[in-house]
PDB file of C-alpha atoms and ligand atoms in Angstrom:
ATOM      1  CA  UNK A 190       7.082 -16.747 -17.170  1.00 53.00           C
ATOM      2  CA  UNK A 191       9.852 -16.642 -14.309  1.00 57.00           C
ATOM      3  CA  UNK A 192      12.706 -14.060 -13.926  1.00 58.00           C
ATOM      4  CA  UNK A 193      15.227 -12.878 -11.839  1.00 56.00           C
ATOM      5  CA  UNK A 194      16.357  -9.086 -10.502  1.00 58.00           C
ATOM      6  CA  UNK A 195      19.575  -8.205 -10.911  1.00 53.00           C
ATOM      7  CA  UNK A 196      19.844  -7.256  -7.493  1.00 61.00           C
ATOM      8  CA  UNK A 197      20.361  -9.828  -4.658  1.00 56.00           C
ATOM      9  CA  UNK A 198      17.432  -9.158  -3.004  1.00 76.00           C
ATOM     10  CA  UNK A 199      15.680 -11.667  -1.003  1.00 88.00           C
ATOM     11  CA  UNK A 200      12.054 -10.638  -1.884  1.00 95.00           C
ATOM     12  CA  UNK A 201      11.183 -10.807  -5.180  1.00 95.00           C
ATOM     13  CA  UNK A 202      13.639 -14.017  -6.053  1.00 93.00           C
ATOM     14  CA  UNK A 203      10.384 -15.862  -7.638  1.00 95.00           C
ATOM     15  CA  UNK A 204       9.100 -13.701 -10.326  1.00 96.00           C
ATOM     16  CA  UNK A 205       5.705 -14.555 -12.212  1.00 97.00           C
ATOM     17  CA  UNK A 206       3.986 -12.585 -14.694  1.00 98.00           C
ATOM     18  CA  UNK A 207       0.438 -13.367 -16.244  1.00 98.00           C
ATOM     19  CA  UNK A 208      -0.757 -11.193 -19.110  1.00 98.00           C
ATOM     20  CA  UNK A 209      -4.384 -11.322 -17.756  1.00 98.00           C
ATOM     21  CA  UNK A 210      -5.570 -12.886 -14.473  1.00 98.00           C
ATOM     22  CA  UNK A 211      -9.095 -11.655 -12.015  1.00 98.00           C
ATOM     23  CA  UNK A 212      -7.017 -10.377  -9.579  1.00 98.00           C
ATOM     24  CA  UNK A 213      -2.807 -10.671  -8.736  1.00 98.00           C
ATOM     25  CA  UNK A 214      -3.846 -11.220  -4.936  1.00 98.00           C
ATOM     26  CA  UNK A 215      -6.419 -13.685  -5.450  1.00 98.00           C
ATOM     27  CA  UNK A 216      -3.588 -15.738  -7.731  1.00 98.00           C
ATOM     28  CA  UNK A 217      -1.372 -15.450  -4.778  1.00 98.00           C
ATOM     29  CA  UNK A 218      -3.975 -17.006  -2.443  1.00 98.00           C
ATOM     30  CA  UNK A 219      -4.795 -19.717  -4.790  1.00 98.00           C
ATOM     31  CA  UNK A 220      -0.729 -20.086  -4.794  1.00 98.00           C
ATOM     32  CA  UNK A 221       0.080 -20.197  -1.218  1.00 97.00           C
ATOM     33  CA  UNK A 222      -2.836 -22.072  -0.105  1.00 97.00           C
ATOM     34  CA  UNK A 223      -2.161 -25.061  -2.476  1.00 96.00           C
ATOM     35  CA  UNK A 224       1.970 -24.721  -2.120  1.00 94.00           C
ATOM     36  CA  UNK A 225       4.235 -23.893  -0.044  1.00 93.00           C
ATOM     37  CA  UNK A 226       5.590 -20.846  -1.727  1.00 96.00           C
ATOM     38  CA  UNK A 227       8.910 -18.735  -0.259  1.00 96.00           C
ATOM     39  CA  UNK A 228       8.340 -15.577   1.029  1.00 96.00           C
ATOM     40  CA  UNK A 229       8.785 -12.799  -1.560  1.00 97.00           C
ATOM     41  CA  UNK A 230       7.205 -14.533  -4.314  1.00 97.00           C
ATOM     42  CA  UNK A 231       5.657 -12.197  -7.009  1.00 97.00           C
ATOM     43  CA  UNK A 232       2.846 -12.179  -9.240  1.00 98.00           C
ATOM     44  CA  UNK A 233       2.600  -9.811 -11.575  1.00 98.00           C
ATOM     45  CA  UNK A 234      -0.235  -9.030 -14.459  1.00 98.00           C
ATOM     46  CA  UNK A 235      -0.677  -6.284 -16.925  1.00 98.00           C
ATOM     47  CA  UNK A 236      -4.418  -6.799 -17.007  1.00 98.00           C
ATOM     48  CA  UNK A 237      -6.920  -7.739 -14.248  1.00 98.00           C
ATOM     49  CA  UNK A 238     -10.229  -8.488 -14.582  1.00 98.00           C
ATOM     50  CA  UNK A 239     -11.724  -8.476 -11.285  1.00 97.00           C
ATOM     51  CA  UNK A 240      -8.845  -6.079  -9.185  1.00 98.00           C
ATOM     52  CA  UNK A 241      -9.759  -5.564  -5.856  1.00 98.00           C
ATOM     53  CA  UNK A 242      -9.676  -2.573  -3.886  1.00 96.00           C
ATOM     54  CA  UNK A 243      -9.760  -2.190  -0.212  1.00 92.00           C
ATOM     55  CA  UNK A 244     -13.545  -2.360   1.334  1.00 87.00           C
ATOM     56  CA  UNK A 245     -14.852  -4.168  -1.220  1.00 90.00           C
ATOM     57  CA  UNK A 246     -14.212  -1.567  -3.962  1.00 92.00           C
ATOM     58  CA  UNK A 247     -13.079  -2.716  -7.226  1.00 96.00           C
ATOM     59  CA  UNK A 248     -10.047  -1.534  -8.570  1.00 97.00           C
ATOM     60  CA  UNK A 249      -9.682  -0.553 -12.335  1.00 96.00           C
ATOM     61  CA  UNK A 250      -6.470   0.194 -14.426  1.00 97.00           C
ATOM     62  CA  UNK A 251      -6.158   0.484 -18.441  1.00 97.00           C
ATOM     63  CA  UNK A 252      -4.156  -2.973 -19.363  1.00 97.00           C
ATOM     64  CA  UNK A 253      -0.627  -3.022 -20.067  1.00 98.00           C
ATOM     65  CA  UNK A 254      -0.072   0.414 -18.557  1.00 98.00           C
ATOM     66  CA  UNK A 255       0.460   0.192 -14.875  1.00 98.00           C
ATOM     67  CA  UNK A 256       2.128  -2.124 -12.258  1.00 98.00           C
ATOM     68  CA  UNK A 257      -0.207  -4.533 -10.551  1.00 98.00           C
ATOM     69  CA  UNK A 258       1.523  -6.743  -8.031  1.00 98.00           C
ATOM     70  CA  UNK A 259       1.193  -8.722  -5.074  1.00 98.00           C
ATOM     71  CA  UNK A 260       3.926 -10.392  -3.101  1.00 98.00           C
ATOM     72  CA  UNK A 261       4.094 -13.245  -0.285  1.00 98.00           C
ATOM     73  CA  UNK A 262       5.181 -12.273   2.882  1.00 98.00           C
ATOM     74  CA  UNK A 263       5.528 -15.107   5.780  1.00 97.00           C
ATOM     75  CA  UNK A 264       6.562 -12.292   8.794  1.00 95.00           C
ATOM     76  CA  UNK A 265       6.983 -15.116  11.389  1.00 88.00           C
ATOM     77  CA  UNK A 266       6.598 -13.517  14.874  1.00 90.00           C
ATOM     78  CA  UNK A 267       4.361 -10.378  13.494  1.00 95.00           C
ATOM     79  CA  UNK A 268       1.446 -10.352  15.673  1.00 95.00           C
ATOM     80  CA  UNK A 269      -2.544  -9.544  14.809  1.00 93.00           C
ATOM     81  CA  UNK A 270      -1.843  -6.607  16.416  1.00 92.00           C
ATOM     82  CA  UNK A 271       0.753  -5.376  14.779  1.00 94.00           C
ATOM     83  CA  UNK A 272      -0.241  -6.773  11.336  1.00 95.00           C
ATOM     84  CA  UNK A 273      -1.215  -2.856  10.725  1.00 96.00           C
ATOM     85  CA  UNK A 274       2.844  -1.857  10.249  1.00 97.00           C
ATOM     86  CA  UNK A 275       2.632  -4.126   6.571  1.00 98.00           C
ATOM     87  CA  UNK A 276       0.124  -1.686   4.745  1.00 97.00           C
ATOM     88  CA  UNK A 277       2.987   1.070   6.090  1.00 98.00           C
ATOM     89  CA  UNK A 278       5.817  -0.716   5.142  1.00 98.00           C
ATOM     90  CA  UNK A 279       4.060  -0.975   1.869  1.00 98.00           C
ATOM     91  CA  UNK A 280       3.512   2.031   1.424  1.00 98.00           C
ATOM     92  CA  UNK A 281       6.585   3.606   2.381  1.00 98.00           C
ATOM     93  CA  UNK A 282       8.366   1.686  -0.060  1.00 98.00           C
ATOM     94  CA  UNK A 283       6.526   2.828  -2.721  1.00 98.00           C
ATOM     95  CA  UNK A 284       6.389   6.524  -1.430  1.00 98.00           C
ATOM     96  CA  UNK A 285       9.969   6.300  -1.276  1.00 98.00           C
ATOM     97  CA  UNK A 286      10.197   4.526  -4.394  1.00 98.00           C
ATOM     98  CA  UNK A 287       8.529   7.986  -6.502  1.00 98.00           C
ATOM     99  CA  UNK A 288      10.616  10.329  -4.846  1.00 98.00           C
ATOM    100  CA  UNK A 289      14.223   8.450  -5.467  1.00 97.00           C
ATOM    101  CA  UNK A 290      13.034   7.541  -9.001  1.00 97.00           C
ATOM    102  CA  UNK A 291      11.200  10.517 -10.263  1.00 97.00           C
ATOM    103  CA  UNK A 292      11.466  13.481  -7.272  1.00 97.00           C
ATOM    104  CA  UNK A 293       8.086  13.421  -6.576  1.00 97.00           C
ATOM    105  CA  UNK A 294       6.240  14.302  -2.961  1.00 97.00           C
ATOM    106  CA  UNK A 295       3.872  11.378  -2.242  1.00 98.00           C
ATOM    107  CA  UNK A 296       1.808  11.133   0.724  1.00 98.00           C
ATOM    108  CA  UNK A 297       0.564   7.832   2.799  1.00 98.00           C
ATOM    109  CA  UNK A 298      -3.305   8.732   3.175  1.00 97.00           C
ATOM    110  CA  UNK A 299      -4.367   6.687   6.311  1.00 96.00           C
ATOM    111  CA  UNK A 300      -4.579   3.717   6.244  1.00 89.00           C
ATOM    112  CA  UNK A 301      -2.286   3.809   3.145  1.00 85.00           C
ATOM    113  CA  UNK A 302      -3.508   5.277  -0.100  1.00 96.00           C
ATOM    114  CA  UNK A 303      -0.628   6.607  -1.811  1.00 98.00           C
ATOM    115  CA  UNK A 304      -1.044  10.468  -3.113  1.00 98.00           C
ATOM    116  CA  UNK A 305       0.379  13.086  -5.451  1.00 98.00           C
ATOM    117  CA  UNK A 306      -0.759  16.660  -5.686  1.00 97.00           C
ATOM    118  CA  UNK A 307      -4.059  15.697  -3.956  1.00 95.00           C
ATOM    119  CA  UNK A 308      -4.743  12.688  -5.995  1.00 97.00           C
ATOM    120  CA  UNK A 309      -4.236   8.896  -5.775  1.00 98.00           C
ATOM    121  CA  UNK A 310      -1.559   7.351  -7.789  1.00 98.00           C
ATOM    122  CA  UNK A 311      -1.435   3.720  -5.635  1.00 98.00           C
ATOM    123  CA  UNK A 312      -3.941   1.648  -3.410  1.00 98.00           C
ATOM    124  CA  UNK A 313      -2.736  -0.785  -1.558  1.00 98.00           C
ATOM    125  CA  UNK A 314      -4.443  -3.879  -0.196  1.00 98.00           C
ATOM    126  CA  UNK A 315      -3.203  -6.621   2.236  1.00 97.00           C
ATOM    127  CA  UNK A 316      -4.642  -9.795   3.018  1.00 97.00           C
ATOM    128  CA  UNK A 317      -3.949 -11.760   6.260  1.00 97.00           C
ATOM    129  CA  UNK A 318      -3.891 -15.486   6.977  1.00 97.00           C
ATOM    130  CA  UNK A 319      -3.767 -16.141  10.520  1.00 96.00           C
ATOM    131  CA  UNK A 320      -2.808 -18.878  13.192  1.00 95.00           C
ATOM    132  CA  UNK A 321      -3.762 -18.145  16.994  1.00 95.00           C
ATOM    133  CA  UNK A 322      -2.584 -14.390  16.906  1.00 95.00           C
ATOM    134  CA  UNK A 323       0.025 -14.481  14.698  1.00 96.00           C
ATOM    135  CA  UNK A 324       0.117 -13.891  11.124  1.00 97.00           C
ATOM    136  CA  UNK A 325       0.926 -16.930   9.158  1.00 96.00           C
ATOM    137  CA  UNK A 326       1.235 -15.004   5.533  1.00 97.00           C
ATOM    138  CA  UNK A 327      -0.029 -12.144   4.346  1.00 98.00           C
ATOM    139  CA  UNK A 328      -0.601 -11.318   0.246  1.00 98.00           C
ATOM    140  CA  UNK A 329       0.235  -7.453  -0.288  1.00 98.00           C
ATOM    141  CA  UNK A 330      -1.142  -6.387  -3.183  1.00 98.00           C
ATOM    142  CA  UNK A 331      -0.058  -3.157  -4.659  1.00 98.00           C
ATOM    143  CA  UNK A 332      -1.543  -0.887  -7.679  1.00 98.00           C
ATOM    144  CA  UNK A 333       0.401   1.550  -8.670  1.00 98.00           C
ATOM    145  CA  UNK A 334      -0.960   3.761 -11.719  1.00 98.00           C
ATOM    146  CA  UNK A 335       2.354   4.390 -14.238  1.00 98.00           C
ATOM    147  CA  UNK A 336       1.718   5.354 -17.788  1.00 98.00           C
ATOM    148  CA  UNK A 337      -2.070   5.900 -17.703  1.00 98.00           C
ATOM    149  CA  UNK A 338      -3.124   9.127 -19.131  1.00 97.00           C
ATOM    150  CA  UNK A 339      -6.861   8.812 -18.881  1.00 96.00           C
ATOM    151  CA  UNK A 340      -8.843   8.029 -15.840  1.00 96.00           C
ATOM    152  CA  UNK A 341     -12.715   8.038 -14.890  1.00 92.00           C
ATOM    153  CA  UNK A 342     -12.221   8.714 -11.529  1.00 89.00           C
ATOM    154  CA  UNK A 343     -11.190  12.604 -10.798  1.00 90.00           C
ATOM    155  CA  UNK A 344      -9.031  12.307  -8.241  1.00 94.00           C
ATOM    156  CA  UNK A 345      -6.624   9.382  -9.487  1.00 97.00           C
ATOM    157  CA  UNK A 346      -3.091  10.393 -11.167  1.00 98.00           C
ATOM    158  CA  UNK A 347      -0.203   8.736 -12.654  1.00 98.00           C
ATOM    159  CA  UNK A 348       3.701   8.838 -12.645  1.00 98.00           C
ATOM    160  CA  UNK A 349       3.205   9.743 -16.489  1.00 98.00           C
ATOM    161  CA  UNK A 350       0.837  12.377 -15.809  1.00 98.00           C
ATOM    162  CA  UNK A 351       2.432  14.117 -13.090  1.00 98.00           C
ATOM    163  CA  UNK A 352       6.216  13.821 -14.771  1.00 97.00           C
ATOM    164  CA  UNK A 353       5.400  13.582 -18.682  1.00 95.00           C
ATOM    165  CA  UNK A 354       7.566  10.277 -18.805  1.00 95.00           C
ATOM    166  CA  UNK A 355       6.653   7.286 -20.173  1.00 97.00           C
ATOM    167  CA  UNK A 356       8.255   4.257 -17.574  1.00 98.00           C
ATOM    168  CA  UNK A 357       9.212   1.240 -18.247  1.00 97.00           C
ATOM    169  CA  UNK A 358       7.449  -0.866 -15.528  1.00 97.00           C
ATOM    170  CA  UNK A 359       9.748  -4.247 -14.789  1.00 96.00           C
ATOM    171  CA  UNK A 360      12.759  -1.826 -13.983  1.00 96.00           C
ATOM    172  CA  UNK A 361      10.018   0.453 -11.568  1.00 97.00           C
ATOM    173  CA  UNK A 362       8.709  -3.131  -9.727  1.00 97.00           C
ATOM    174  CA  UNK A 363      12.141  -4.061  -9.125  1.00 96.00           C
ATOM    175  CA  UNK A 364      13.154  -0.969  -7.057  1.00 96.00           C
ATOM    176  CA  UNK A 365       9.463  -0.517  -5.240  1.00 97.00           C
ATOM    177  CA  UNK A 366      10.711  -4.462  -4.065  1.00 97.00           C
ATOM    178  CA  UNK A 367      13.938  -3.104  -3.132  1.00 96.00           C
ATOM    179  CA  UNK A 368      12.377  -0.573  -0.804  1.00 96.00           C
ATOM    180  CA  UNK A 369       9.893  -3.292   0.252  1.00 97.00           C
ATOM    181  CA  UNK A 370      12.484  -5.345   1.495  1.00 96.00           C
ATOM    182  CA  UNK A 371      14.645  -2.287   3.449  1.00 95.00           C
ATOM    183  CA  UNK A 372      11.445  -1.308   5.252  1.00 97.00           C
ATOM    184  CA  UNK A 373      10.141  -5.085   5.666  1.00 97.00           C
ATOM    185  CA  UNK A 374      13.322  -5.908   7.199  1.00 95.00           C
ATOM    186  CA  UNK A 375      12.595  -2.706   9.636  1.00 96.00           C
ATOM    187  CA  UNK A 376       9.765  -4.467  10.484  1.00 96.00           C
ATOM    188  CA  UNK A 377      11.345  -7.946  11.175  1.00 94.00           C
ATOM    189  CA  UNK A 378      13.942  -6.218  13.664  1.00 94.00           C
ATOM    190  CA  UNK A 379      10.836  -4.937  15.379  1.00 93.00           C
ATOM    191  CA  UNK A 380      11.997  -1.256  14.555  1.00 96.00           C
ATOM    192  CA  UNK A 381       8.564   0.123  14.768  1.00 96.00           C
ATOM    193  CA  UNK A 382       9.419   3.383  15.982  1.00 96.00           C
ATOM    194  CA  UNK A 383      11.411   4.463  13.201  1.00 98.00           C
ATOM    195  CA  UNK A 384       9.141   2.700  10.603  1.00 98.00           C
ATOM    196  CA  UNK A 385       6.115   4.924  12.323  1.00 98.00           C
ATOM    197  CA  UNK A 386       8.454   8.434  12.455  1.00 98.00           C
ATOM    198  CA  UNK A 387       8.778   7.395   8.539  1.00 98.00           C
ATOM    199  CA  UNK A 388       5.141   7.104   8.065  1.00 98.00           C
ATOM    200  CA  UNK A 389       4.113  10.346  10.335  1.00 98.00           C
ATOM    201  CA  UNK A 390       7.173  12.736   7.911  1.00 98.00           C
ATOM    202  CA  UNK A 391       4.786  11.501   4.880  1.00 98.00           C
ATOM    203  CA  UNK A 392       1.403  11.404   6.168  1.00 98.00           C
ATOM    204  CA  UNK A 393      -1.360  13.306   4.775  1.00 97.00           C
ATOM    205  CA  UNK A 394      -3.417  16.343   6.653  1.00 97.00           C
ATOM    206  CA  UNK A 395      -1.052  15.420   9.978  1.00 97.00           C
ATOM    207  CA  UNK A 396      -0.860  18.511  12.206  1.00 96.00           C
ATOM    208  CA  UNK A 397      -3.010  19.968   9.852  1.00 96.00           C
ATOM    209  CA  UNK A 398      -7.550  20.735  10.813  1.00 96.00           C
ATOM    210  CA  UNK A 399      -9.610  19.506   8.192  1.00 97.00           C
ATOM    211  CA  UNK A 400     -13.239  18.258   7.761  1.00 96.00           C
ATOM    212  CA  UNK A 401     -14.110  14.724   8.138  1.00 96.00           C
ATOM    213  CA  UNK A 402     -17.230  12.705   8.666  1.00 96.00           C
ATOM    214  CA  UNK A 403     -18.579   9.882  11.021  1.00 95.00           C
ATOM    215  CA  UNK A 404     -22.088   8.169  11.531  1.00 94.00           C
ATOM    216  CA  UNK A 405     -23.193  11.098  13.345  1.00 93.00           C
ATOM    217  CA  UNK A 406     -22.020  13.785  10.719  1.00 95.00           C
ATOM    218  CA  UNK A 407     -19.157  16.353  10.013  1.00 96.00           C
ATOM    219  CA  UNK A 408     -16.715  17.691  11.961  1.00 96.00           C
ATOM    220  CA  UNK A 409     -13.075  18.815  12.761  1.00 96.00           C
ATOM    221  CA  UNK A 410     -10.121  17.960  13.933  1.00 97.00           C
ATOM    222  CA  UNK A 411      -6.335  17.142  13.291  1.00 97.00           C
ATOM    223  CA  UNK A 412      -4.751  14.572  13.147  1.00 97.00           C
ATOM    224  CA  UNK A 413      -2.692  13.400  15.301  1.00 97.00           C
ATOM    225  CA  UNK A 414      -1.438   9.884  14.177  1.00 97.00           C
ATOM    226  CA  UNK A 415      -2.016   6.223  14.690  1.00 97.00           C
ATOM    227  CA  UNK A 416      -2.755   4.753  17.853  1.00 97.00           C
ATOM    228  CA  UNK A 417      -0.900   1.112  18.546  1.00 95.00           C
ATOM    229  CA  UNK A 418      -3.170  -0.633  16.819  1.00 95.00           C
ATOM    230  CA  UNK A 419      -3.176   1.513  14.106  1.00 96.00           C
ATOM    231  CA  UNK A 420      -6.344   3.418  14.388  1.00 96.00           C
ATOM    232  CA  UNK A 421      -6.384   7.085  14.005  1.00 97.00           C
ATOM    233  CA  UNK A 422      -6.057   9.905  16.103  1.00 98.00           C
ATOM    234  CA  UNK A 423      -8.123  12.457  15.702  1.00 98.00           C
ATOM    235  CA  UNK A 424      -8.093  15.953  17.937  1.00 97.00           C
ATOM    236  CA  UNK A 425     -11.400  17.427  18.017  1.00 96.00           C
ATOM    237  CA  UNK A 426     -12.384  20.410  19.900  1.00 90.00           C
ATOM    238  CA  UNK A 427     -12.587  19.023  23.382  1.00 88.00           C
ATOM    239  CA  UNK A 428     -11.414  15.372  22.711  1.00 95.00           C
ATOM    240  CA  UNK A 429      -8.603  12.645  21.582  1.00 97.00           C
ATOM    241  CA  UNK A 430     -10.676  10.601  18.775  1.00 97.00           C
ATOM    242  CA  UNK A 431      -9.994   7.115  17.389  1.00 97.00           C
ATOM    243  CA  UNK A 432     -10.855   5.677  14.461  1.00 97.00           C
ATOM    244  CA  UNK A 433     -11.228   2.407  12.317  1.00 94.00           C
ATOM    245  CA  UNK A 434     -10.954   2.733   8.701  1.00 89.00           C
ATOM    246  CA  UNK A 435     -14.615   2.219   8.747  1.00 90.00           C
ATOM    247  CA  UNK A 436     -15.822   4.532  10.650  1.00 94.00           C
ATOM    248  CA  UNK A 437     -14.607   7.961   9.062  1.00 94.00           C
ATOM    249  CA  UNK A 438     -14.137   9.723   5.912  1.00 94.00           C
ATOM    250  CA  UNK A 439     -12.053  12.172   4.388  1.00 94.00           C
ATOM    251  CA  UNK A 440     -13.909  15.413   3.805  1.00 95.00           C
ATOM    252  CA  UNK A 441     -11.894  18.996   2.648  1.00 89.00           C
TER     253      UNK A 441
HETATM  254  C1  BTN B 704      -7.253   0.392  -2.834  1.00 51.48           C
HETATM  255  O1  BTN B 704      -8.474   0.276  -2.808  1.00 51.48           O
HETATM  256  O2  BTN B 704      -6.727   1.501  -2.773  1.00 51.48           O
HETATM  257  C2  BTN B 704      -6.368  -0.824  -2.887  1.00 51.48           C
HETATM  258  C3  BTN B 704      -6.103  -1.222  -4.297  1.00 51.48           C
HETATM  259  C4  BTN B 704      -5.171  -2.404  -4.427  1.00 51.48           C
HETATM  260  C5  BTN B 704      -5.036  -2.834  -5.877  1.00 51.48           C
HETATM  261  C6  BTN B 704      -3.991  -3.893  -6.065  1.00 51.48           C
HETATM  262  S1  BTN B 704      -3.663  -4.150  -7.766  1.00 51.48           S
HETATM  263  C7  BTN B 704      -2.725  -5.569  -7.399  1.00 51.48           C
HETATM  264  C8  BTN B 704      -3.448  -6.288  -6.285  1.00 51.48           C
HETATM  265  N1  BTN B 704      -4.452  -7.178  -6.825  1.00 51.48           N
HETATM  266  C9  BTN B 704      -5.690  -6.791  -6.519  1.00 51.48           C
HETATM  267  O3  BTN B 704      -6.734  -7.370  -6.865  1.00 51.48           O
HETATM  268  N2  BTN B 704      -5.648  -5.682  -5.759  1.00 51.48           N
HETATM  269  C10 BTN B 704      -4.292  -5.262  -5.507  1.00 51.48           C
END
């Protein structure tokens, strides 16, 4: 099934839903690597059966009750890099998305877990195609956890939990592309330093010393932000620490 927004907005013109698919990103790879699909498509699915989460975690969500997307984006001139700033754009559009909409306080988690009241209400996952050192397309893929009331998982929340609203979800994915598109078209006029002052206002623990963990154990630090590349800066006692989402975890 195709639709159309009723805004003019140039992401998000192709529309498709799928009442059950493995996994809205993997659909847009099979897509884009047959066809050549416009930038902003969107597939969207109220069930999947194989969702994927960042490092090779799985991600769940109750069918029919939250938004899982994924949209084509063809950046042009958006180097390796730089191919970091499209998890924040991401996520800054749907940060900004929960507090127009519903006057909540989100958080980007580093890389780009989105966070309510200390608990994850989006993930976010983007996969990169690449020619030489540019980035040919990239599939973002965003979860976003809406009217789910129950969850396994401790730590995970919803819109409908934290606001005691049920939402309808078609008008919610057409304003979270809205935002996409503001803050993607940041990143097309190579504004970086505003889109990164956006993401450091709304980043979690920044300026603040909390506990964290690498191969060798715990320690402390603050952070201090992203590096160009988009690792993160960690202060530690006596030094300036960087980090690849790998290599650290979020303790207390
Ligand atoms: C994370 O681990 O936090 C990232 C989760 C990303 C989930 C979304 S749901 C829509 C899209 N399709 C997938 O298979 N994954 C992403």
């Amino acid at each position: 099934m195709h639709k159309y927004f009723a805004k003019p907005l140039f992401l998000g013109k192709k529309v498709e839903f799928l009442p059950e698919c493995h996994s809205t990103n993997e659909q847009m790879l099979l897509r884009v690597r047959k066809a050549d699909e416009p930038e902003g498509y969107v597939v969207h699915s109220d069930h999947q059966t194989r969702g994927k989460g960042q490092r090779g975690n799985a991600w769940i969500s109750e069918s029919g009750k939250n938004l899982l997307f994924s949209m084509l984006l063809r950046p042009k001139t958006l180097s390796i890099k730089h191919s970091y700033y499209l998890n924040l754009v991401a996520g800054l559009a749907v940060v900004s998305t929960l507090e127009d909409e519903f006057e909540m306080k989100a958080e980007l988690k580093w890389p780009n877990d989105v966070y309510v009241n200390d608990k994850k209400i989006a993930g976010i996952l983007v996969e990169t195609s690449l020619i030489g050192h540019l980035v040919e397309y990239a599939v973002v893929g965003i979860g976003l956890n809406v009217n789910q009331k129950h969850f396994s998982l401790p730590f995970a929340t919803s819109i409908c939990m934290e606001k005691e609203v049920e939402v309808e979800r078609e008008m919610l994915l057409e304003k979270i592309i809205a935002k996409l598109e503001s803050y993607y078209l940041l990143l097309k006029a190579s504004s970086y330093e505003k889109i990164i002052r956006e993401y450091y206002d709304v980043m979690r623990w920044r300026g603040e010393v909390h506990q964290f963990a690498d191969e060798n154990g715990e320690f402390s630090g603050e952070i201090i932000g992203i590096d160009d590349i988009g690792r993160l800066l960690v202060k530690t006692f006596n030094e300036l620490r960087r980090f690849e989402v790998k290599q650290i975890t979020f303790l207390q």
